[in-house]
Amino acid sequence: MLTVDLAALADNWRFLAAKVAPAECAGVVKANGYGTGIEPASRALFAAGCRTFFVAQIAEGLQVRAALGAGPRVFVLNGLQAGADPAEYVAHGLSPVIGSSDELARWAPRAADGPPCAIHLDTGMSRLGFASLAELEAALARHDRAKLNVALIMSHFVSSEEPNNPLNDAQIARFEAERALFPGVPAGLANSSAIFLEQRPAYDLVRAGYALYGGNPTPGAPNPMRSVVRLDVRIQQVRWIEPGDSVGYNAQWIAKRRTRLATLLAGYADGLPRGAGATGARPGADVIIAGRRCPLVGRVSMDLCVADVTDVPEAALRPCDYAAILGEEIGVDELGARSGTIGYHILTSLGPRYRREYVGAPE
Ligand SMILES: *Cc1c(COP(=O)(O)O)cnc(C)c1O
């Protein structure tokens, strides 16, 4: 069962909003609200006071509109998407984050009557955004600036979770040059981790995603955020194997001692990384069973994974009990790191087969 604590999500938003005030704290709800459910997450954030939302895709923008109506601002980070009709953005009041001369040319005829847009300058990701200040200036010169209705200028950090990375200062400097082109227009550069940088690059608006959902924006230091996601899965079977017996596909883990195993009802089709189980070559992730940490062993299968429960007292363990894969003790950061990926990936992979329960929903 996947339990999403919407009260913790709202608390996390209030914590970040207070930290960045007087800047605004926008909520990033792309990728199904980082796996938690875009509609319940958006409603909880709105009830807490969030009035600006960021999604990646136009289809996600429609989901936010379905949940919240016409009230909040909704920015589409992927911009005026390739192949999309600008009229669709206008019809649903979705603000494109414009990131190229081509997008600006497509948007300009709609700009005066449509929702406000954002302008994205690439300061280091080499992914989206105007590739240089010169390209941006040349594109702006082709349009009537007053009619473009620009509500936000933005860029995105490459490594804001690394406070000592020199790229942070370099990107701040490039962003300052972009800001100078738009006097009086609100600016936003920070994602979750950047909120905690000592340079404090909050400007007028921050785009918080990961931290809202309980991810640690300050890796290496204690997590200041509340845990939002709990994942408990059932134990289907318990068995003993002998030294030399293997577990799972391709026999990647071999028992060194007489070992008791619990087979759990979650696999890679549910978003548990295939590499979450220990192999002979590397350790894997732990789960909590009967209050104890138990290592996952062998390759995770499509629908199942296996935990070594030898050290759990026999009387404390029965089929049908739960194993906690995610919760207060083992969060998305730990599961990601121990599985060869990141907590963002763990969250956004939370599978559709889990029974979902929402607690702490706003009245
Ligand atoms: C996903 C995303 C964010 C949110 O980042 P977090 O690290 O999850 O807070 C902010 N800005 C852009 C452009 C993004 O793509």
PDB file of N, CA and C in Angstrom, residues 35 100-101 106 172 181 199 205 217 226 247 252 292 327:
ATOM      1  N   GLY A  35       5.043  11.320  -8.745  1.00  0.00           N
ATOM      2  CA  GLY A  35       4.567   9.972  -8.427  1.00  0.00           C
ATOM      3  C   GLY A  35       3.480   9.914  -7.368  1.00  0.00           C
ATOM      4  N   SER A 100      13.110  29.260 -27.082  1.00  0.00           N
ATOM      5  CA  SER A 100      13.866  29.384 -28.334  1.00  0.00           C
ATOM      6  C   SER A 100      13.221  30.455 -29.201  1.00  0.00           C
ATOM      7  N   SER A 101      13.975  30.919 -30.207  1.00  0.00           N
ATOM      8  CA  SER A 101      13.443  31.924 -31.142  1.00  0.00           C
ATOM      9  C   SER A 101      12.217  31.379 -31.848  1.00  0.00           C
ATOM     10  N   ARG A 106       6.320  31.423 -32.693  1.00  0.00           N
ATOM     11  CA  ARG A 106       5.011  30.754 -32.712  1.00  0.00           C
ATOM     12  C   ARG A 106       4.060  31.358 -31.691  1.00  0.00           C
ATOM     13  N   ILE A 172      24.483  31.788 -11.684  1.00  0.00           N
ATOM     14  CA  ILE A 172      23.869  32.982 -11.098  1.00  0.00           C
ATOM     15  C   ILE A 172      24.313  34.220 -11.885  1.00  0.00           C
ATOM     16  N   LEU A 181      17.960  42.307 -18.881  1.00  0.00           N
ATOM     17  CA  LEU A 181      17.199  42.586 -20.107  1.00  0.00           C
ATOM     18  C   LEU A 181      15.727  42.841 -19.826  1.00  0.00           C
ATOM     19  N   GLN A 199      24.152  31.278  -1.329  1.00  0.00           N
ATOM     20  CA  GLN A 199      23.972  32.460  -2.194  1.00  0.00           C
ATOM     21  C   GLN A 199      22.513  32.947  -2.174  1.00  0.00           C
ATOM     22  N   LEU A 205      10.666  34.161  -7.293  1.00  0.00           N
ATOM     23  CA  LEU A 205       9.859  32.938  -7.278  1.00  0.00           C
ATOM     24  C   LEU A 205      10.789  31.733  -7.322  1.00  0.00           C
ATOM     25  N   PRO A 217      16.654  18.006   0.071  1.00  0.00           N
ATOM     26  CA  PRO A 217      17.284  18.988  -0.823  1.00  0.00           C
ATOM     27  C   PRO A 217      18.733  19.271  -0.441  1.00  0.00           C
ATOM     28  N   ARG A 226       9.573  16.943   5.786  1.00  0.00           N
ATOM     29  CA  ARG A 226       8.771  15.827   6.334  1.00  0.00           C
ATOM     30  C   ARG A 226       8.606  14.740   5.280  1.00  0.00           C
ATOM     31  N   VAL A 247      19.406 -16.851  -5.173  1.00  0.00           N
ATOM     32  CA  VAL A 247      18.115 -16.147  -5.139  1.00  0.00           C
ATOM     33  C   VAL A 247      17.932 -15.385  -6.442  1.00  0.00           C
ATOM     34  N   GLN A 252      22.193 -14.120  -8.909  1.00  0.00           N
ATOM     35  CA  GLN A 252      23.144 -13.040  -8.620  1.00  0.00           C
ATOM     36  C   GLN A 252      23.492 -12.920  -7.145  1.00  0.00           C
ATOM     37  N   ARG A 292      12.932  -4.406  11.968  1.00  0.00           N
ATOM     38  CA  ARG A 292      14.364  -4.547  11.685  1.00  0.00           C
ATOM     39  C   ARG A 292      14.672  -4.290  10.230  1.00  0.00           C
ATOM     40  N   GLY A 327       9.482   4.870   4.099  1.00  0.00           N
ATOM     41  CA  GLY A 327       8.791   5.430   5.260  1.00  0.00           C
ATOM     42  C   GLY A 327       9.694   6.413   5.966  1.00  0.00           C
TER      43      GLY A 327
END
